[in-house]
Short mmCIF file of C-alpha atoms and ligand atoms in Angstrom, two decimals:
data_model
loop_
_atom_site.label_atom_id
_atom_site.label_comp_id
_atom_site.label_asym_id
_atom_site.label_seq_id
_atom_site.Cartn_x
_atom_site.Cartn_y
_atom_site.Cartn_z
CA MET W 12 -74.61 -53.50 21.17
CA GLU W 13 -77.26 -51.96 23.40
CA THR W 14 -77.29 -52.71 27.08
CA PHE W 15 -80.45 -53.29 29.00
CA SER W 16 -80.52 -53.76 32.73
CA ILE W 17 -82.83 -56.46 33.88
CA SER W 18 -84.86 -55.44 36.95
CA SER W 19 -83.91 -57.07 40.22
CA ALA W 20 -87.30 -58.82 40.51
CA VAL W 21 -86.91 -60.45 37.10
CA GLN W 22 -83.22 -61.23 37.67
CA LYS W 23 -84.15 -63.03 40.87
CA ARG W 24 -86.53 -65.23 38.88
CA LEU W 25 -83.94 -65.87 36.18
CA ASP W 26 -81.31 -66.90 38.73
CA LYS W 27 -83.33 -70.03 39.51
CA PRO W 28 -84.34 -72.73 37.05
CA GLN W 29 -87.91 -72.14 35.83
CA PRO W 30 -90.07 -74.68 37.62
CA MET W 31 -93.10 -76.71 36.68
CA LEU W 32 -96.38 -76.83 38.56
CA THR W 33 -98.05 -80.09 39.49
CA GLY W 34 -100.88 -80.48 41.95
CA GLY W 35 -100.06 -77.06 43.42
CA ASP W 36 -96.34 -77.84 43.94
CA TRP W 37 -93.60 -76.02 42.11
CA HIS W 38 -90.80 -78.42 41.26
CA LEU W 39 -87.93 -79.18 38.92
CA ALA W 40 -87.61 -82.22 36.68
CA GLU W 41 -87.26 -85.52 38.48
CA ASP W 42 -83.77 -85.98 37.02
CA ASN W 43 -83.00 -82.22 37.29
CA SER W 44 -82.67 -81.85 33.53
CA VAL W 45 -82.97 -78.32 32.19
CA SER W 46 -82.83 -76.48 28.89
CA ASP W 47 -81.40 -73.04 28.15
CA ILE W 48 -83.62 -70.01 27.66
CA TYR W 49 -82.33 -67.53 25.09
CA ASN W 50 -82.91 -63.83 24.72
CA PRO W 51 -83.56 -63.50 20.97
CA SER W 52 -82.59 -59.81 21.06
CA ASN W 53 -78.94 -60.59 21.83
CA GLY W 54 -78.59 -64.36 21.64
CA GLU W 55 -77.51 -64.60 25.27
CA ILE W 56 -78.70 -67.23 27.70
CA LEU W 57 -81.19 -65.77 30.17
CA GLY W 58 -81.43 -68.79 32.41
CA VAL W 59 -82.64 -72.36 32.35
CA ALA W 60 -85.99 -74.08 32.54
CA ALA W 61 -86.87 -77.49 33.87
CA SER W 62 -87.31 -80.13 31.20
CA ALA W 63 -89.94 -82.68 32.20
CA THR W 64 -89.24 -86.39 32.28
CA ARG W 65 -91.89 -88.96 31.55
CA ALA W 66 -92.45 -89.30 35.30
CA ASP W 67 -93.06 -85.54 35.61
CA CYS W 68 -95.60 -85.74 32.78
CA GLU W 69 -97.37 -88.66 34.44
CA ARG W 70 -97.45 -86.73 37.68
CA ALA W 71 -99.05 -83.67 36.06
CA ILE W 72 -101.59 -85.77 34.18
CA THR W 73 -102.47 -87.64 37.36
CA ALA W 74 -102.94 -84.34 39.22
CA ALA W 75 -105.26 -83.04 36.51
CA ARG W 76 -107.11 -86.36 36.22
CA SER W 77 -107.67 -86.71 39.95
CA THR W 78 -108.85 -83.12 40.50
CA PHE W 79 -111.22 -83.48 37.59
CA ASP W 80 -112.57 -86.87 38.64
CA ALA W 81 -112.98 -85.68 42.23
CA GLY W 82 -114.99 -82.68 41.02
CA VAL W 83 -112.63 -80.22 42.69
CA TRP W 84 -113.20 -77.39 40.23
CA THR W 85 -116.73 -78.27 39.17
CA GLY W 86 -117.58 -78.30 42.88
CA PHE W 87 -117.20 -74.52 42.86
CA THR W 88 -120.28 -72.62 41.76
CA PRO W 89 -120.12 -71.09 38.29
CA ALA W 90 -120.14 -67.67 39.94
CA GLN W 91 -117.13 -68.60 42.10
CA ARG W 92 -115.25 -69.86 39.06
CA GLY W 93 -116.08 -66.65 37.23
CA LYS W 94 -114.78 -64.58 40.14
CA ILE W 95 -111.49 -66.49 40.16
CA LEU W 96 -110.97 -66.00 36.43
CA TRP W 97 -111.77 -62.30 36.84
CA ARG W 98 -109.24 -62.09 39.66
CA ALA W 99 -106.63 -63.72 37.41
CA ALA W 100 -107.24 -60.91 34.91
CA ASP W 101 -106.78 -58.30 37.65
CA LEU W 102 -103.51 -59.95 38.72
CA LEU W 103 -102.20 -60.04 35.15
CA GLU W 104 -102.69 -56.27 35.12
CA LEU W 105 -101.28 -55.81 38.60
CA TYR W 106 -98.06 -57.60 37.62
CA ALA W 107 -98.02 -56.19 34.10
CA ASP W 108 -94.62 -54.50 34.35
CA GLU W 109 -92.90 -57.68 35.40
CA ILE W 110 -94.73 -59.86 32.89
CA ALA W 111 -93.97 -57.41 30.09
CA GLU W 112 -90.27 -57.56 30.99
CA LEU W 113 -90.32 -61.37 31.02
CA GLU W 114 -92.08 -61.56 27.66
CA MET W 115 -89.78 -58.92 26.17
CA LEU W 116 -86.65 -60.84 27.21
CA ASP W 117 -88.00 -64.27 26.35
CA ALA W 118 -90.02 -63.73 23.18
CA GLY W 119 -88.33 -60.64 21.70
CA LYS W 120 -91.40 -58.43 21.97
CA SER W 121 -91.24 -54.74 22.85
CA PHE W 122 -92.03 -53.84 26.44
CA SER W 123 -94.69 -51.31 25.48
CA GLY W 124 -96.25 -53.70 22.97
CA VAL W 125 -96.69 -56.33 25.67
CA ARG W 126 -97.53 -53.87 28.45
CA GLU W 127 -100.15 -51.97 26.44
CA GLY W 128 -101.25 -54.69 24.03
CA GLU W 129 -100.81 -58.32 24.94
CA ILE W 130 -101.34 -58.10 28.70
CA PRO W 131 -104.62 -56.15 28.47
CA PHE W 132 -105.60 -58.57 25.72
CA ALA W 133 -104.84 -61.65 27.83
CA ALA W 134 -106.62 -60.06 30.81
CA ASP W 135 -109.62 -59.33 28.63
CA CYS W 136 -109.67 -62.97 27.57
CA PHE W 137 -109.89 -64.08 31.23
CA ARG W 138 -112.67 -61.54 31.88
CA TYR W 139 -114.55 -62.57 28.77
CA TYR W 140 -114.57 -66.23 29.85
CA ALA W 141 -115.23 -65.26 33.49
CA GLY W 142 -118.57 -64.01 32.18
CA TRP W 143 -119.32 -67.26 30.40
CA CYS W 144 -118.95 -69.40 33.56
CA THR W 145 -122.51 -68.56 34.60
CA LYS W 146 -123.94 -68.92 31.11
CA ILE W 147 -123.08 -72.47 30.13
CA GLU W 148 -126.40 -74.18 29.60
CA GLY W 149 -128.25 -76.85 27.73
CA SER W 150 -131.67 -76.69 26.14
CA THR W 151 -134.92 -78.61 26.15
CA LYS W 152 -135.83 -80.74 23.15
CA GLN W 153 -138.84 -82.44 21.73
CA LEU W 154 -138.91 -85.89 20.15
CA SER W 155 -139.86 -85.58 16.51
CA THR W 156 -142.02 -88.70 16.57
CA VAL W 157 -143.76 -88.69 19.95
CA PRO W 158 -146.18 -86.21 21.54
CA ASP W 159 -144.40 -83.74 23.79
CA GLN W 160 -146.16 -84.64 27.07
CA GLU W 161 -144.81 -88.22 27.10
CA PHE W 162 -141.13 -87.32 27.48
CA HIS W 163 -138.96 -84.70 29.10
CA ILE W 164 -135.76 -84.15 27.14
CA TYR W 165 -132.92 -81.83 27.82
CA THR W 166 -129.24 -81.37 26.99
CA ARG W 167 -126.38 -80.71 29.40
CA ARG W 168 -123.05 -79.11 28.63
CA GLU W 169 -120.40 -80.87 30.70
CA PRO W 170 -116.67 -80.12 30.91
CA ILE W 171 -114.72 -82.44 28.64
CA GLY W 172 -112.27 -83.48 31.38
CA VAL W 173 -108.50 -83.15 31.31
CA ALA W 174 -107.30 -80.72 28.65
CA ALA W 175 -103.70 -80.54 27.40
CA LEU W 176 -102.90 -77.08 26.09
CA ILE W 177 -99.85 -76.83 23.84
CA VAL W 178 -98.78 -73.38 22.72
CA PRO W 179 -96.02 -71.89 20.56
CA TRP W 180 -93.48 -69.13 21.16
CA ASN W 181 -94.84 -66.30 19.08
CA GLY W 182 -97.44 -65.05 21.57
CA PRO W 183 -96.73 -67.09 24.68
CA LEU W 184 -98.97 -65.31 27.18
CA VAL W 185 -101.86 -64.53 24.85
CA GLN W 186 -101.92 -67.98 23.29
CA ALA W 187 -101.88 -69.56 26.74
CA ALA W 188 -104.75 -67.27 27.84
CA TRP W 189 -106.78 -68.22 24.74
CA LYS W 190 -106.71 -71.83 25.91
CA VAL W 191 -106.48 -71.69 29.70
CA ALA W 192 -109.38 -69.24 30.17
CA PRO W 193 -112.03 -71.20 28.20
CA ALA W 194 -110.77 -74.55 29.54
CA LEU W 195 -111.14 -73.34 33.13
CA ALA W 196 -114.44 -71.59 32.39
CA ALA W 197 -115.80 -74.88 31.07
CA GLY W 198 -114.75 -76.65 34.27
CA CYS W 199 -111.82 -78.65 32.89
CA SER W 200 -108.59 -79.46 34.68
CA CYS W 201 -105.66 -78.62 32.46
CA ILE W 202 -101.98 -78.98 31.70
CA LEU W 203 -100.25 -76.17 29.86
CA LYS W 204 -97.11 -76.80 27.82
CA PRO W 205 -95.44 -73.68 26.45
CA ALA W 206 -92.76 -73.79 23.76
CA THR W 207 -89.23 -74.55 24.95
CA GLU W 208 -88.20 -71.14 23.62
CA THR W 209 -90.62 -69.21 25.84
CA PRO W 210 -91.41 -70.66 29.26
CA LEU W 211 -91.18 -67.49 31.38
CA SER W 212 -94.65 -65.96 31.14
CA SER W 213 -96.37 -69.30 31.65
CA VAL W 214 -94.58 -69.80 34.98
CA ARG W 215 -95.83 -66.36 36.01
CA LEU W 216 -99.31 -67.25 34.76
CA GLY W 217 -99.28 -70.40 36.90
CA GLU W 218 -98.44 -68.33 39.98
CA ILE W 219 -101.22 -65.91 39.16
CA LEU W 220 -103.81 -68.65 38.72
CA LEU W 221 -102.93 -70.12 42.12
CA GLU W 222 -103.02 -66.68 43.71
CA ALA W 223 -106.39 -66.00 42.07
CA GLY W 224 -107.78 -69.12 43.73
CA VAL W 225 -107.63 -71.87 41.10
CA PRO W 226 -107.35 -74.97 43.31
CA PRO W 227 -104.08 -76.98 43.26
CA GLY W 228 -104.02 -79.58 40.50
CA VAL W 229 -106.68 -77.88 38.36
CA PHE W 230 -104.04 -75.93 36.45
CA ASN W 231 -100.71 -77.70 35.90
CA LEU W 232 -97.66 -76.60 33.96
CA LEU W 233 -95.16 -78.81 32.18
CA LEU W 234 -91.98 -77.46 30.61
CA GLY W 235 -89.98 -79.33 28.01
CA GLY W 236 -89.78 -80.32 24.37
CA GLY W 237 -92.65 -80.93 22.02
CA SER W 238 -91.45 -84.26 20.72
CA THR W 239 -91.30 -85.62 24.28
CA VAL W 240 -93.69 -83.75 26.61
CA GLY W 241 -96.07 -82.53 23.90
CA GLN W 242 -96.18 -85.90 22.20
CA LEU W 243 -96.86 -87.69 25.49
CA LEU W 244 -99.72 -85.32 26.32
CA ALA W 245 -101.25 -85.87 22.89
CA GLU W 246 -100.97 -89.65 23.25
CA HIS W 247 -101.93 -90.09 26.86
CA PRO W 248 -105.11 -92.10 27.60
CA ASP W 249 -105.92 -89.96 30.65
CA VAL W 250 -106.02 -86.77 28.61
CA ASP W 251 -109.46 -86.13 27.11
CA LYS W 252 -108.69 -83.18 24.91
CA VAL W 253 -105.71 -81.55 23.28
CA SER W 254 -105.76 -78.00 22.08
CA PHE W 255 -102.72 -77.13 20.01
CA THR W 256 -101.40 -73.99 18.34
CA GLY W 257 -98.37 -74.27 16.10
CA SER W 258 -97.25 -75.63 12.79
CA THR W 259 -99.45 -77.63 10.44
CA GLU W 260 -96.83 -80.36 10.38
CA VAL W 261 -96.97 -80.88 14.15
CA GLY W 262 -100.76 -80.49 14.06
CA LYS W 263 -100.90 -83.61 11.89
CA GLN W 264 -98.65 -85.46 14.34
CA ILE W 265 -101.04 -84.50 17.13
CA ILE W 266 -103.92 -86.06 15.22
CA ASP W 267 -101.96 -89.29 14.88
CA ALA W 268 -100.98 -89.25 18.55
CA ALA W 269 -104.56 -88.62 19.65
CA ARG W 270 -105.96 -91.69 17.92
CA GLY W 271 -105.22 -94.05 20.81
CA ASN W 272 -108.10 -92.82 22.98
CA LEU W 273 -109.71 -90.67 20.27
CA LYS W 274 -109.28 -87.61 22.44
CA LYS W 275 -110.88 -84.49 21.06
CA VAL W 276 -108.46 -82.32 19.13
CA SER W 277 -108.52 -78.66 18.23
CA LEU W 278 -105.78 -77.16 16.12
CA GLU W 279 -104.84 -73.59 15.35
CA LEU W 280 -102.19 -73.95 12.67
CA GLY W 281 -100.28 -71.98 10.13
CA GLY W 282 -101.44 -69.64 7.42
CA LYS W 283 -100.47 -67.88 4.24
CA SER W 284 -103.07 -65.20 4.54
CA PRO W 285 -104.00 -63.24 1.44
CA VAL W 286 -104.39 -59.46 1.40
CA ILE W 287 -106.48 -58.22 -1.52
CA VAL W 288 -106.28 -54.58 -2.51
CA TYR W 289 -108.74 -53.29 -5.08
CA ALA W 290 -108.00 -50.19 -7.13
CA ASP W 291 -110.70 -48.22 -5.30
CA ALA W 292 -109.10 -48.74 -1.86
CA ASP W 293 -107.81 -45.94 0.35
CA ILE W 294 -104.28 -46.53 -0.88
CA GLU W 295 -102.38 -44.90 1.97
CA ALA W 296 -104.40 -46.78 4.57
CA ALA W 297 -103.89 -50.02 2.66
CA ILE W 298 -100.11 -49.53 2.41
CA ALA W 299 -99.85 -48.88 6.15
CA GLY W 300 -102.12 -51.84 6.93
CA ILE W 301 -100.19 -54.21 4.66
CA ALA W 302 -96.87 -53.25 6.26
CA GLN W 303 -98.30 -53.69 9.72
CA GLY W 304 -99.95 -56.97 8.74
CA ILE W 305 -96.66 -58.55 7.64
CA PHE W 306 -93.96 -56.85 9.72
CA SER W 307 -95.55 -56.77 13.15
CA HIS W 308 -93.63 -59.14 15.46
CA ALA W 309 -91.31 -59.71 12.49
CA GLY W 310 -94.00 -61.66 10.68
CA GLN W 311 -94.08 -64.33 13.39
CA VAL W 312 -97.84 -64.14 13.58
CA CYS W 313 -100.15 -66.88 12.41
CA VAL W 314 -102.48 -64.40 10.67
CA ALA W 315 -99.66 -62.37 9.08
CA GLY W 316 -100.84 -60.96 5.76
CA SER W 317 -98.05 -62.60 3.82
CA ARG W 318 -99.56 -62.94 0.32
CA LEU W 319 -100.40 -59.61 -1.30
CA TYR W 320 -102.63 -59.24 -4.36
CA VAL W 321 -103.01 -55.73 -5.73
CA GLU W 322 -105.17 -54.62 -8.66
CA GLU W 323 -102.75 -53.86 -11.50
CA SER W 324 -103.49 -50.12 -11.91
CA ILE W 325 -102.20 -49.40 -8.37
CA TYR W 326 -99.81 -52.35 -8.03
CA GLU W 327 -96.50 -50.48 -8.40
CA GLN W 328 -97.66 -47.68 -6.12
CA VAL W 329 -98.74 -50.08 -3.39
CA VAL W 330 -95.75 -52.42 -3.44
CA GLU W 331 -93.36 -49.47 -3.64
CA GLY W 332 -95.20 -47.85 -0.70
CA VAL W 333 -94.83 -51.00 1.39
CA ALA W 334 -91.17 -51.36 0.37
CA LYS W 335 -90.53 -47.74 1.41
CA ILE W 336 -91.94 -48.44 4.87
CA ALA W 337 -89.81 -51.59 5.04
CA ARG W 338 -86.64 -49.70 4.12
CA GLU W 339 -87.26 -47.09 6.79
CA MET W 340 -88.05 -49.48 9.62
CA ARG W 341 -85.72 -49.49 12.60
CA VAL W 342 -84.89 -53.09 13.33
CA GLY W 343 -83.27 -53.91 16.63
CA PRO W 344 -83.50 -55.33 20.12
CA ALA W 345 -86.89 -55.63 21.74
CA THR W 346 -85.17 -54.19 24.79
CA THR W 347 -84.57 -50.87 22.98
CA GLU W 348 -87.67 -48.68 22.95
CA GLY W 349 -88.67 -47.21 19.63
CA MET W 350 -87.72 -50.11 17.37
CA ASP W 351 -90.23 -50.85 14.63
CA MET W 352 -89.30 -54.50 14.42
CA GLY W 353 -87.49 -56.91 16.72
CA PRO W 354 -85.71 -60.22 16.28
CA LEU W 355 -86.82 -63.62 15.10
CA ILE W 356 -87.18 -66.12 17.90
CA SER W 357 -84.08 -68.24 17.41
CA GLN W 358 -81.03 -68.95 15.29
CA ARG W 359 -82.81 -72.03 13.97
CA HIS W 360 -85.84 -70.04 12.90
CA LEU W 361 -83.69 -67.27 11.36
CA THR W 362 -81.87 -69.92 9.33
CA SER W 363 -85.16 -71.36 8.11
CA VAL W 364 -86.52 -67.92 7.12
CA CYS W 365 -83.24 -67.06 5.33
CA LYS W 366 -83.49 -70.31 3.36
CA MET W 367 -86.94 -69.29 2.18
CA VAL W 368 -85.63 -65.87 1.12
CA GLN W 369 -82.90 -67.59 -0.89
CA ALA W 370 -85.50 -69.89 -2.43
CA GLY W 371 -87.44 -66.77 -3.46
CA ILE W 372 -84.38 -65.26 -5.12
CA ASP W 373 -83.53 -68.56 -6.82
CA SER W 374 -87.05 -68.90 -8.20
CA GLY W 375 -86.75 -65.54 -9.94
CA ALA W 376 -88.97 -63.36 -7.73
CA ARG W 377 -88.04 -59.65 -7.77
CA LEU W 378 -86.49 -58.71 -4.41
CA LEU W 379 -87.68 -55.16 -3.90
CA THR W 380 -86.11 -54.66 -0.51
CA GLY W 381 -84.55 -56.52 2.40
CA GLY W 382 -83.56 -60.15 2.39
CA GLU W 383 -80.36 -59.69 4.38
CA ARG W 384 -79.52 -60.63 7.93
CA ILE W 385 -78.69 -57.73 10.21
CA GLU W 386 -75.51 -58.54 12.07
CA GLY W 387 -73.77 -56.93 14.97
CA GLN W 388 -76.40 -57.08 17.67
CA GLY W 389 -75.97 -60.71 18.64
CA GLY W 390 -79.65 -61.48 18.09
CA TYR W 391 -81.57 -62.96 15.19
CA TYR W 392 -82.45 -60.12 12.83
CA LEU W 393 -83.64 -60.05 9.26
CA GLN W 394 -84.41 -56.96 7.20
CA PRO W 395 -88.10 -56.49 6.40
CA THR W 396 -88.36 -58.11 3.00
CA VAL W 397 -90.66 -57.54 0.01
CA PHE W 398 -90.72 -59.73 -3.08
CA ALA W 399 -92.63 -58.42 -6.10
CA ASP W 400 -93.87 -60.21 -9.21
CA THR W 401 -94.05 -63.57 -7.49
CA LYS W 402 -96.10 -66.42 -8.91
CA HIS W 403 -98.21 -69.24 -7.61
CA GLY W 404 -96.12 -72.39 -7.48
CA MET W 405 -93.10 -70.60 -6.04
CA GLN W 406 -92.25 -71.95 -2.58
CA ILE W 407 -92.34 -68.44 -1.07
CA VAL W 408 -95.91 -67.99 -2.33
CA GLU W 409 -97.22 -71.40 -1.31
CA GLU W 410 -95.60 -71.95 2.10
CA GLU W 411 -95.75 -70.19 5.43
CA ILE W 412 -92.47 -68.39 6.13
CA PHE W 413 -93.34 -66.99 9.58
CA GLY W 414 -90.94 -64.12 9.11
CA PRO W 415 -91.00 -60.53 7.81
CA VAL W 416 -91.30 -61.57 4.18
CA LEU W 417 -94.07 -60.34 1.88
CA VAL W 418 -94.80 -61.74 -1.57
CA ALA W 419 -96.74 -59.49 -3.95
CA MET W 420 -98.64 -60.14 -7.16
CA PRO W 421 -100.79 -57.95 -9.43
CA PHE W 422 -104.27 -58.95 -10.60
CA SER W 423 -106.37 -57.64 -13.47
CA PRO W 424 -109.85 -56.14 -12.90
CA ASP W 425 -111.51 -59.06 -14.69
CA ALA W 426 -109.63 -61.75 -12.70
CA ASP W 427 -111.51 -63.94 -10.25
CA ILE W 428 -109.36 -62.75 -7.37
CA ALA W 429 -111.22 -64.75 -4.70
CA ALA W 430 -110.48 -67.98 -6.59
CA ILE W 431 -106.84 -66.94 -7.01
CA ALA W 432 -106.49 -66.09 -3.32
CA ASN W 433 -108.15 -69.39 -2.40
CA ALA W 434 -105.60 -71.39 -4.39
CA ASN W 435 -103.50 -72.24 -1.33
CA ALA W 436 -103.45 -75.06 1.21
CA TYR W 437 -104.14 -72.75 4.15
CA GLY W 438 -107.25 -70.84 5.20
CA LEU W 439 -106.60 -68.96 8.41
CA ALA W 440 -107.21 -65.28 7.68
CA ALA W 441 -107.49 -62.69 4.92
CA SER W 442 -108.12 -59.02 4.38
CA VAL W 443 -109.85 -57.05 1.66
CA TRP W 444 -109.21 -53.39 0.99
CA THR W 445 -111.81 -51.41 -0.96
CA ARG W 446 -114.20 -48.48 -0.56
CA ASP W 447 -116.95 -50.44 -2.29
CA ILE W 448 -118.89 -52.13 0.51
CA SER W 449 -120.73 -54.43 -1.81
CA LYS W 450 -117.49 -55.70 -3.36
CA ALA W 451 -115.97 -56.05 0.12
CA HIS W 452 -118.73 -58.28 1.44
CA LYS W 453 -119.03 -60.30 -1.76
CA THR W 454 -115.30 -61.01 -1.64
CA ALA W 455 -115.52 -61.77 2.10
CA ALA W 456 -118.17 -64.40 1.42
CA ARG W 457 -116.01 -66.18 -1.13
CA ILE W 458 -112.64 -66.26 0.61
CA LYS W 459 -111.91 -69.53 2.40
CA ALA W 460 -110.57 -68.27 5.71
CA GLY W 461 -111.66 -68.43 9.34
CA ILE W 462 -111.44 -64.68 9.77
CA LEU W 463 -111.62 -61.94 7.20
CA TRP W 464 -110.93 -58.27 7.83
CA ILE W 465 -112.22 -55.44 5.67
CA ASN W 466 -109.98 -52.35 5.48
CA CYS W 467 -107.88 -53.59 8.39
CA HIS W 468 -105.78 -56.66 9.14
CA GLY W 469 -104.90 -58.68 12.21
CA ILE W 470 -107.48 -57.56 14.76
CA PRO W 471 -108.43 -60.48 17.00
CA ASP W 472 -110.67 -60.30 20.06
CA ALA W 473 -111.70 -62.65 22.83
CA ALA W 474 -115.30 -62.41 21.59
CA ILE W 475 -114.55 -63.26 17.94
CA PRO W 476 -114.18 -66.87 16.81
CA PHE W 477 -110.80 -67.45 15.28
CA GLY W 478 -109.37 -70.47 13.50
CA GLY W 479 -108.74 -72.11 10.22
CA TYR W 480 -110.36 -73.52 7.15
CA ARG W 481 -108.44 -76.29 5.41
CA GLN W 482 -104.90 -76.95 6.67
CA SER W 483 -105.06 -74.02 9.06
CA GLY W 484 -106.77 -76.15 11.63
CA TRP W 485 -109.74 -77.68 13.35
CA GLY W 486 -112.12 -75.80 15.59
CA ARG W 487 -112.13 -72.21 16.77
CA GLU W 488 -110.49 -70.25 19.53
CA ASN W 489 -112.19 -67.32 21.28
CA GLY W 490 -115.88 -66.61 21.51
CA PHE W 491 -118.45 -69.02 22.86
CA GLU W 492 -117.32 -71.41 20.13
CA SER W 493 -114.01 -72.02 21.90
CA LEU W 494 -115.72 -72.71 25.21
CA LEU W 495 -117.90 -75.35 23.55
CA GLN W 496 -114.77 -77.20 22.48
CA TYR W 497 -113.91 -77.80 26.13
CA THR W 498 -117.31 -79.39 26.72
CA GLU W 499 -119.21 -82.54 25.86
CA LEU W 500 -122.91 -82.40 25.07
CA LYS W 501 -125.21 -84.90 26.72
CA SER W 502 -128.86 -85.48 25.83
CA VAL W 503 -131.12 -86.79 28.60
CA VAL W 504 -134.35 -88.47 27.52
CA ALA W 505 -136.85 -89.18 30.32
CA LEU W 506 -140.05 -91.16 29.81
CA LEU W 507 -142.67 -89.47 31.95
P1 NAP S 20 -94.17 -76.27 16.45
O1 NAP S 20 -93.05 -77.20 16.36
O2 NAP S 20 -95.45 -76.63 15.82
O3 NAP S 20 -94.38 -75.97 18.01
C1 NAP S 20 -95.55 -75.52 18.63
C2 NAP S 20 -95.71 -76.18 19.99
O4 NAP S 20 -95.87 -77.59 19.82
C3 NAP S 20 -94.49 -76.03 20.88
O5 NAP S 20 -94.91 -75.99 22.23
C4 NAP S 20 -93.74 -77.31 20.60
O6 NAP S 20 -92.83 -77.67 21.61
C5 NAP S 20 -94.87 -78.30 20.51
N1 NAP S 20 -94.57 -79.52 19.76
C6 NAP S 20 -93.58 -79.73 18.85
N2 NAP S 20 -93.62 -81.00 18.41
C7 NAP S 20 -94.66 -81.61 19.05
C8 NAP S 20 -95.21 -82.93 19.01
N3 NAP S 20 -94.71 -83.87 18.22
N4 NAP S 20 -96.27 -83.19 19.80
C9 NAP S 20 -96.79 -82.25 20.60
N5 NAP S 20 -96.31 -81.00 20.68
C10 NAP S 20 -95.25 -80.67 19.90
O7 NAP S 20 -93.76 -74.87 15.91
P2 NAP S 20 -92.27 -74.30 15.87
O8 NAP S 20 -91.28 -75.37 15.58
O9 NAP S 20 -92.03 -73.59 17.10
O10 NAP S 20 -92.40 -73.36 14.62
C11 NAP S 20 -92.35 -73.95 13.32
C12 NAP S 20 -93.33 -73.31 12.41
O11 NAP S 20 -94.65 -73.43 12.92
C13 NAP S 20 -93.18 -71.82 12.24
O12 NAP S 20 -92.18 -71.52 11.36
C14 NAP S 20 -94.54 -71.46 11.76
O13 NAP S 20 -94.67 -71.75 10.40
C15 NAP S 20 -95.44 -72.36 12.53
N6 NAP S 20 -96.03 -71.73 13.72
C16 NAP S 20 -97.31 -71.34 13.67
C17 NAP S 20 -97.87 -70.74 14.77
C18 NAP S 20 -99.29 -70.28 14.81
O14 NAP S 20 -99.60 -69.41 15.60
N7 NAP S 20 -100.17 -70.85 14.04
C19 NAP S 20 -97.12 -70.52 15.90
C20 NAP S 20 -95.79 -70.94 15.93
C21 NAP S 20 -95.27 -71.57 14.82
P3 NAP S 20 -91.29 -77.24 21.54
O15 NAP S 20 -91.21 -76.05 20.66
O16 NAP S 20 -90.98 -76.93 22.95
O17 NAP S 20 -90.53 -78.38 20.99
MG1 MG S 21 -90.70 -76.89 17.41
#
């Protein structure tokens, strides 16, 4: 088993229970309860994190409510708010080495991937929304039935209030940034709840936001389980908005929980994103893109290209090409540089992915490569897995696996491939591979997905709206569209 020495700065953090942040105070749970934090690369316990009681949740909600109602954050000028968000981005970069180490240990991501990818990406998200702070505006309107000079009518965009932000474990820092940055840009007070599996980077983010100048109580952090803390946030009458990223199943529970005060809900949920490869595609580029689209972060990516459709004349070549990449991938600890794929997040998740692989085998799909656990490293590893000749109706084709498991199917040139790809409950993302630009855009128009890539897969950006059709969610993250979801729109009609 490899050995990795944790830096003294990170070890010092891990030696203490991870605290929560309420009204500017860092504290543990009222009853001192904690939960273990695991390193998915070796299965060892890294430390413990506070686990909020109901009283801790009430305290955080009260802090957010009172700062919002007192106009603490909206009392800053938009330019001041923008400067603070920009400073948060600078601090994320300043502390990048430490944050990358935390995320590597906690979420099983490679140091360089976080250092060079996710941290710049999260920082860019804060800078993108820093720019929006000074550009939130309404418009003037005209009554349709009355001459213009008799009324003055305008709209105002106002912050929605207290926003609960619930994020999963697969991209803890980036997913937090995608919610915290627009919520703060809009002028909301917020409460972040990371997944129990991955609290570390959100504690660091809380410190950074305070250091950047976000006033105490405007950003609050609760740690603890979804069925307790998350559920309470979704139900609470003093929370005006819940923004959730995670499973479709929990997304539906959030909707139920939110009915009490009809808080606004946005949901970024699961996917089973199709990848369509036409015979005229650049085959080598497609093979590399498909492998990257399903195996990056061991398939624990909401937009993973997990359902592959290849035109029959190149089907064997493409699936064999992807399988070859899979066979050659080095799978191992995130803490070892040079690995192509790291661990799954937890024993529980590994078990659930393995069950799906078995279901694939049992349903008669052809296992081209992978499917086995990799033992001996202590962590939660699965071989990159490719199933060929799968069929609609099989569980592995219909359901999100959230692991490094690809299902592949051929299609004939006269098939209506867009309709076939659309025959799934999800609609998060898709990609189309072809050299024919007309075919690419025609297919793009017909696929039911919130984001569609042509000749690439899995490229998000703070400026590009991102979210799901169908059971992949409600609303959009990123872009101006996300900011709007942290606002209410008011129309003011004045009789002159
Ligand atoms: P999950 O249960 O949906 O968890 C996501 C977040 O919601 C976590 O912070 C979780 O807290 C919290 N949560 C859980 N139950 C809640 C409830 N009743 N009310 C409010 N919040 C609640 O996802 P998971 O169990 O970690 O993963 C399960 C599956 O979800 C995956 O296999 C994958 O299919 C999907 N998933 C999708 C995405 C995505 O990006 N779209 C991300 C992650 C997972 P705790 O975890 O602390 O309990
Ligand atoms: Mg869960």
